[in-house]
mmCIF file of C-alpha atoms in Angstrom:
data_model
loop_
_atom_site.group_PDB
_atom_site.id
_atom_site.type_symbol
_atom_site.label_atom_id
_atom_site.label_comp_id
_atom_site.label_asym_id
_atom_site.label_seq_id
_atom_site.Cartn_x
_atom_site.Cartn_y
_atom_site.Cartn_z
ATOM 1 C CA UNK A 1 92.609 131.585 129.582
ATOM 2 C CA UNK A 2 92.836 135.204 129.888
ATOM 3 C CA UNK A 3 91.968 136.639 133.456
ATOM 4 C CA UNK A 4 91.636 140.321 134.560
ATOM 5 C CA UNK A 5 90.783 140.776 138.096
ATOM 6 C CA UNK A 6 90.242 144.255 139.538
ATOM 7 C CA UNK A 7 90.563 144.721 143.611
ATOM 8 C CA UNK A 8 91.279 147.551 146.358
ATOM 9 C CA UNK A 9 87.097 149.176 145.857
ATOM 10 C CA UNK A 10 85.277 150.185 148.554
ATOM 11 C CA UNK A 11 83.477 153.286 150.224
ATOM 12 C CA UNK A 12 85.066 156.191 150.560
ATOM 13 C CA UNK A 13 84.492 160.048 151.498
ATOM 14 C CA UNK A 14 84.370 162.873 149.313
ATOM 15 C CA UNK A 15 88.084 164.309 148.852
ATOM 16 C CA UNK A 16 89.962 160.793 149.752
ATOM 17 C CA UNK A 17 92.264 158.953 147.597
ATOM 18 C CA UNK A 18 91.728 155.137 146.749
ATOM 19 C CA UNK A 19 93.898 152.783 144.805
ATOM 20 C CA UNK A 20 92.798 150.332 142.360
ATOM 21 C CA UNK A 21 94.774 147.133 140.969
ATOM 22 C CA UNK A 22 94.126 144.599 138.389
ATOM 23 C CA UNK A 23 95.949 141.767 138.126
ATOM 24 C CA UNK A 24 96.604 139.799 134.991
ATOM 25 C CA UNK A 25 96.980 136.312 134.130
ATOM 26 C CA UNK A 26 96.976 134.156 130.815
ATOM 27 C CA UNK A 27 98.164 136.575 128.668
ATOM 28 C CA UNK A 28 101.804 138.160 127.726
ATOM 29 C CA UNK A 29 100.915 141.227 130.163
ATOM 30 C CA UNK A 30 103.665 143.510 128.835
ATOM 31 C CA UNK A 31 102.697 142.762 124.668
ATOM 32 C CA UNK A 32 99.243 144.719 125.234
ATOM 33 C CA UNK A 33 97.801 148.316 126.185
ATOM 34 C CA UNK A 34 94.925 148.529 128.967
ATOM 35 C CA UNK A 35 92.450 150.804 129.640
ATOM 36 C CA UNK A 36 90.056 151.637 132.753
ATOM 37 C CA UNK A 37 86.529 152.064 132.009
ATOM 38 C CA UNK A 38 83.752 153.072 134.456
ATOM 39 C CA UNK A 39 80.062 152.311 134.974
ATOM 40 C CA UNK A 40 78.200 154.665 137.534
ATOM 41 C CA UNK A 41 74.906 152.813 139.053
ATOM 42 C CA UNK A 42 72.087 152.308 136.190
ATOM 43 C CA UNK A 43 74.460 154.326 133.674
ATOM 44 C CA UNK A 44 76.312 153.500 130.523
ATOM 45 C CA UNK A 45 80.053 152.996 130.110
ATOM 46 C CA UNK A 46 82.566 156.145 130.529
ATOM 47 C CA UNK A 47 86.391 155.246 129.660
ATOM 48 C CA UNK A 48 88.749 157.241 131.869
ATOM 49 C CA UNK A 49 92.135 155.893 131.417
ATOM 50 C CA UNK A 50 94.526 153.893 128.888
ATOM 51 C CA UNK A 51 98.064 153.133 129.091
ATOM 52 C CA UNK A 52 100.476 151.877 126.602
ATOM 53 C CA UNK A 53 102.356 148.122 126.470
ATOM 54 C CA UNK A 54 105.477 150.289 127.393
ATOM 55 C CA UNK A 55 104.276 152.082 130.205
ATOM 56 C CA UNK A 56 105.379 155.329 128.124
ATOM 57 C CA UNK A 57 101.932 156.846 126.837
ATOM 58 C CA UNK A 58 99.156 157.726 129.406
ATOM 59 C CA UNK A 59 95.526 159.134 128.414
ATOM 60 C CA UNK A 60 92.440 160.695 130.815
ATOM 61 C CA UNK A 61 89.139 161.238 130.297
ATOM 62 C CA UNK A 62 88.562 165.224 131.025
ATOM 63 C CA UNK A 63 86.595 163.753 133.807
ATOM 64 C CA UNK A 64 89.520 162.834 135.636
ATOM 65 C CA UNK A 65 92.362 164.105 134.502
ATOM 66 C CA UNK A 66 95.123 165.786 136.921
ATOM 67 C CA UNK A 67 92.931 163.691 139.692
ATOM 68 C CA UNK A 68 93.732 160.032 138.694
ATOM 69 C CA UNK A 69 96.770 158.421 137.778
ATOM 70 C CA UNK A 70 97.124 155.171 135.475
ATOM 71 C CA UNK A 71 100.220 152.991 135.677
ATOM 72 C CA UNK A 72 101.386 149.149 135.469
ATOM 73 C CA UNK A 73 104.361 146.823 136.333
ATOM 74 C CA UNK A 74 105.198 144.425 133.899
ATOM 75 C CA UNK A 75 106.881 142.451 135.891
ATOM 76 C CA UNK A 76 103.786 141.805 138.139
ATOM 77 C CA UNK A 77 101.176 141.569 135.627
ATOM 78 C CA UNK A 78 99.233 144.007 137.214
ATOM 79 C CA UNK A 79 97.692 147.889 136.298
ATOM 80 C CA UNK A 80 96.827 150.350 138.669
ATOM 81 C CA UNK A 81 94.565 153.043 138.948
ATOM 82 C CA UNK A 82 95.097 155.458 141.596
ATOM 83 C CA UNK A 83 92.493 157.747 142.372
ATOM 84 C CA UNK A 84 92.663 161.028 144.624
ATOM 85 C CA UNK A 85 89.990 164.173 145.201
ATOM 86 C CA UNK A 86 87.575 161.697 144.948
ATOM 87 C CA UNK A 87 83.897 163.625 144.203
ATOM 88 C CA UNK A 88 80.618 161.582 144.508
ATOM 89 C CA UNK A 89 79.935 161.409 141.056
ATOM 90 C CA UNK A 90 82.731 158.783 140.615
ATOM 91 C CA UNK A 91 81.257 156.108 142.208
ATOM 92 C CA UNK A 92 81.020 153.677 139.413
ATOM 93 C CA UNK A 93 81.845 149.652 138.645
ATOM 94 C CA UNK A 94 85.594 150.255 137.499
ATOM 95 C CA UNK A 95 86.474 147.794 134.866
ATOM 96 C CA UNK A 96 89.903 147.270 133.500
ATOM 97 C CA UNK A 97 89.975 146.009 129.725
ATOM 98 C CA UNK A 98 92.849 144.883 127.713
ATOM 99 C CA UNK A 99 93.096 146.139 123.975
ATOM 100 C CA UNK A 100 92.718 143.423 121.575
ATOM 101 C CA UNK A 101 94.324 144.137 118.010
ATOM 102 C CA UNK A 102 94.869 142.790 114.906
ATOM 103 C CA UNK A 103 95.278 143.543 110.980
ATOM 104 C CA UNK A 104 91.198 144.297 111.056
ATOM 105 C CA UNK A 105 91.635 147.058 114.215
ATOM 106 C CA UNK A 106 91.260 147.724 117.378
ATOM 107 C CA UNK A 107 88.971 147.125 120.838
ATOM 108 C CA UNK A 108 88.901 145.814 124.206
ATOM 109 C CA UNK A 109 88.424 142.551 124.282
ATOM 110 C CA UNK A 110 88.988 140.844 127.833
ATOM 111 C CA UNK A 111 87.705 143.129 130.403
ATOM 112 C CA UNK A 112 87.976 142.012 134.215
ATOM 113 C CA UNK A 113 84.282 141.605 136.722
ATOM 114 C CA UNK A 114 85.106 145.074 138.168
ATOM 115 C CA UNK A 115 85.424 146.454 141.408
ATOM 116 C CA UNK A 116 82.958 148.921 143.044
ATOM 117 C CA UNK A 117 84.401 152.554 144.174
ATOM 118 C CA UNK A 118 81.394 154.498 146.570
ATOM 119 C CA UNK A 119 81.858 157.835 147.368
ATOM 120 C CA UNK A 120 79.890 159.355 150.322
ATOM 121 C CA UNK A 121 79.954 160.738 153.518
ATOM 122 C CA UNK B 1 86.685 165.294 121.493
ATOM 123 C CA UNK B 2 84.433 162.569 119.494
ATOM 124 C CA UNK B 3 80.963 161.920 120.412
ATOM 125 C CA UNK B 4 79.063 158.980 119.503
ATOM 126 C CA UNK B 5 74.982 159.299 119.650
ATOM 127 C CA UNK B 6 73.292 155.921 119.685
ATOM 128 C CA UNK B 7 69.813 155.232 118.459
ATOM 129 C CA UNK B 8 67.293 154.436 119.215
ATOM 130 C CA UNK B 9 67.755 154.841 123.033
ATOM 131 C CA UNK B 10 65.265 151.387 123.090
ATOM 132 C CA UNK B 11 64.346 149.066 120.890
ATOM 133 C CA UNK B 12 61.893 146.909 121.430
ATOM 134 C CA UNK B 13 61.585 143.334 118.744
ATOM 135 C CA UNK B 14 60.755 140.136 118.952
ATOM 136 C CA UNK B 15 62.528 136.883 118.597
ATOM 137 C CA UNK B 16 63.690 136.177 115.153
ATOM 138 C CA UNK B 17 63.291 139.662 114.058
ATOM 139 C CA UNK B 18 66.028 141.726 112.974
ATOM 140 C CA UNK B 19 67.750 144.557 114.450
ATOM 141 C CA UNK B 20 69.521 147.418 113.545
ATOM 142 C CA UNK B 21 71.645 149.905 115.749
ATOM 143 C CA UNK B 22 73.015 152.851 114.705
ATOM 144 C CA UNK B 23 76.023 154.588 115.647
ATOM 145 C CA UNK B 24 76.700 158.074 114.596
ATOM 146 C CA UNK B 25 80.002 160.112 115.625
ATOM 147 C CA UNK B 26 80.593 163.965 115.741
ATOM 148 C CA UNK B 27 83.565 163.858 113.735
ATOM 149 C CA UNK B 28 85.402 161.283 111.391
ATOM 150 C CA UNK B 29 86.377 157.813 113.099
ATOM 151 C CA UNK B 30 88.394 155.489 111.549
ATOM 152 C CA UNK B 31 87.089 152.159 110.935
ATOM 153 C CA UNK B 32 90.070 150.623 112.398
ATOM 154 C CA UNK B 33 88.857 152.278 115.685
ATOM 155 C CA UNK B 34 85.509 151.325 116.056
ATOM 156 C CA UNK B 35 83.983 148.493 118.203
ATOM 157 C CA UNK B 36 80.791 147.201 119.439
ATOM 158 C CA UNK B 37 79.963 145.694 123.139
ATOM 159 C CA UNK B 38 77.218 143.328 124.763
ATOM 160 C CA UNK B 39 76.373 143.899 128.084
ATOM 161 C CA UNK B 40 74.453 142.040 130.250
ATOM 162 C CA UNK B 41 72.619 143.376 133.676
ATOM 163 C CA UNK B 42 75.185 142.372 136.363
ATOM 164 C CA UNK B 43 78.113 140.955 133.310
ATOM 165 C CA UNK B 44 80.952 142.792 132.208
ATOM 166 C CA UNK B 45 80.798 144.368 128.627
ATOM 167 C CA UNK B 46 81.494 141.264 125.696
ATOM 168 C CA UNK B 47 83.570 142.520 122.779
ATOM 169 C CA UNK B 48 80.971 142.107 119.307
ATOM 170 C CA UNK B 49 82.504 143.415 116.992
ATOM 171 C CA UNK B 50 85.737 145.371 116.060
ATOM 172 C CA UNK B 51 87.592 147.656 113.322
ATOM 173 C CA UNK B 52 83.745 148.224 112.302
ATOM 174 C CA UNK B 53 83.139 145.121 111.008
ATOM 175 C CA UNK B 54 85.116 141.802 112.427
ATOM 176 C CA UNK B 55 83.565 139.495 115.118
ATOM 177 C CA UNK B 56 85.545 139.359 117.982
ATOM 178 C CA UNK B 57 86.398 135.343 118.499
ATOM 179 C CA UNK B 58 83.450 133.057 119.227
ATOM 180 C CA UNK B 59 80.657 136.259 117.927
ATOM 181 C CA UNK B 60 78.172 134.187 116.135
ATOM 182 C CA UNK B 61 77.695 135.387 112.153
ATOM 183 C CA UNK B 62 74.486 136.605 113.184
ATOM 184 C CA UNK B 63 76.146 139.615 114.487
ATOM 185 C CA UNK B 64 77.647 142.082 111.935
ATOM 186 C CA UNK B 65 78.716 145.874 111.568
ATOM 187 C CA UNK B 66 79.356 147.578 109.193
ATOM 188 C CA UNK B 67 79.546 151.679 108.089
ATOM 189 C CA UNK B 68 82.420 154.302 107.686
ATOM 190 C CA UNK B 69 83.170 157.988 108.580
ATOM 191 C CA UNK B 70 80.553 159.245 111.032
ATOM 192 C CA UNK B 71 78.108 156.330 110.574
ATOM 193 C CA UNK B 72 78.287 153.045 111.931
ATOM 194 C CA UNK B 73 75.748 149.973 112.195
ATOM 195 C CA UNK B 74 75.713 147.001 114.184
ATOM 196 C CA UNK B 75 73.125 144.658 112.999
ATOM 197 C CA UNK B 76 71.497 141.374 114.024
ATOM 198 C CA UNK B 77 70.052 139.548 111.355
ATOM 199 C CA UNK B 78 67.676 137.335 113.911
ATOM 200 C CA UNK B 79 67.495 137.480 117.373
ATOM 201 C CA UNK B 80 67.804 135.093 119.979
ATOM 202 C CA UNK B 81 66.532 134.902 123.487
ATOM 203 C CA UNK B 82 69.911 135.918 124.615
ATOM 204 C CA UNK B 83 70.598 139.511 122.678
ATOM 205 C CA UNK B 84 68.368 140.754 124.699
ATOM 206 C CA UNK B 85 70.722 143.483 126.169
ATOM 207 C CA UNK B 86 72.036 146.540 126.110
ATOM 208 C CA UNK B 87 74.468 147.319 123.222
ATOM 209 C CA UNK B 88 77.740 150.214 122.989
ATOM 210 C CA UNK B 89 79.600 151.486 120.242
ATOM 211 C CA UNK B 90 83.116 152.523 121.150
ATOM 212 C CA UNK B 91 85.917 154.927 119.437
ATOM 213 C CA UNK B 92 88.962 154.192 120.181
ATOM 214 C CA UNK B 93 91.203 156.235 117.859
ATOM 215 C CA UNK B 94 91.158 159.350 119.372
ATOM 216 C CA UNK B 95 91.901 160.494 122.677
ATOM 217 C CA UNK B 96 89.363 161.213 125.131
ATOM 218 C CA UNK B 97 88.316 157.675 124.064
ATOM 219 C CA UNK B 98 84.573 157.441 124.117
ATOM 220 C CA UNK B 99 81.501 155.344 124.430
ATOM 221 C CA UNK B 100 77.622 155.675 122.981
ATOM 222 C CA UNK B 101 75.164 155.930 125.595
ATOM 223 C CA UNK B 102 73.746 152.233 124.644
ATOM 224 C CA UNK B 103 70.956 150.949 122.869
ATOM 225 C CA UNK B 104 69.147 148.913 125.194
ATOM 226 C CA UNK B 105 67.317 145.780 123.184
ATOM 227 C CA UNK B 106 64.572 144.652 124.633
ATOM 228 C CA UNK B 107 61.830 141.874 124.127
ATOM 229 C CA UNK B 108 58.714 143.246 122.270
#
């Protein structure tokens, strides 16, 4: 069975830094691409990040681009997310996903429970 | 950067009715690239539907998609207590990746 469990959320002030993992079990970790998506309180769904099988192709929402930083370790089975110049508008439910593909196309198809980031003073 | 529009915002049915979303993106998305989600209050987003039109494992046949280009259509042929929900198309062949803003389902 495919897990994806997200950790290291909590409550932090405007301008810190937090770091995000999500660790990955029941699947070949290093055959797939993974993404973070976000879900601000009572909101819909805003992706922010993907990263490729090979660790060698990174994306980023506008939203957080040159703020947040998306890797992974293969070897550990586990992505990261981490997160500086946090603002208050990115506390959110962050969700990791894992791409599922096949001759039909693409989408995310295991996601993890999430992990709640709070900004504020 | 692609943006999808959802509508209607709500919907509002009844049991054993049928629904239809719709889907409609700024630019050209390839069918390959375009997925629809379940979400639950409280649950983590459930994979429907992917590359437009193929049910994610374990989907029942109730669920389909369908469309090409800009406009795409999930639809759900008779509901059940349970699709009650809020629903997300997704586009995922051009970075910034993006999401609708939902179609929330709702019991008439």
């Amino acid at each position: 069975e495919v897990q994806l469990v997200e950790s290291g959320g909590g409550l932090v002030q405007p301008g810190g830094s937090l770091r995000l993992s999500c660790a990955a079990s029941g699947l070949t970790f290093s055959s797939y691409s993974m993404n973070w998506v976000r879900q601000a309180p009572g909101k819909g769904l805003e992706w922010i990040s993907y990263i490729s099988s090979s660790n060698t192709i990174m994306y980023y929402a506008d939203s957080v681009k040159g703020r947040f930083t998306i890797s992974r370790d293969n070897a550990k089975n586990s992505l990261y997310l981490q997160m500086n110049s946090l603002r208050v508008e990115d506390t959110a439910v962050y969700y990791c996903a894992r791409t599922h593909y096949d001759s039909s196309g693409y989408g995310l198809g295991y996601w993890g429970q999430g992990t709640l980031v709070t900004v504020s003073s | 950067e692609i943006v999808l529009t959802q509508s209607p915002g709500t919907l509002s049915l009844s049991p054993g009715e049928r629904a239809t979303l719709s889907c409609r993106a700024s630019q050209s998305v390839s069918s390959s690239y375009l997925a629809w989600y379940q979400q639950k209050p409280g649950q983590a987003p459930r994979l429907l539907i992917y590359g437009a039109s193929s049910r994610a494992t374990g989907i029942p046949d109730r669920f389909s998609g369908s469309g090409s280009g800009t406009d795409f259509t999930l639809t759900i042929s008779r509901l059940e207590p349970e699709d009650f929900a809020v629903y997300y198309c997704h586009q995922y062949g051009t970075s910034p990746y993006s999401f609708g803003q939902g179609t929330k389902l709702e019991i008439k």
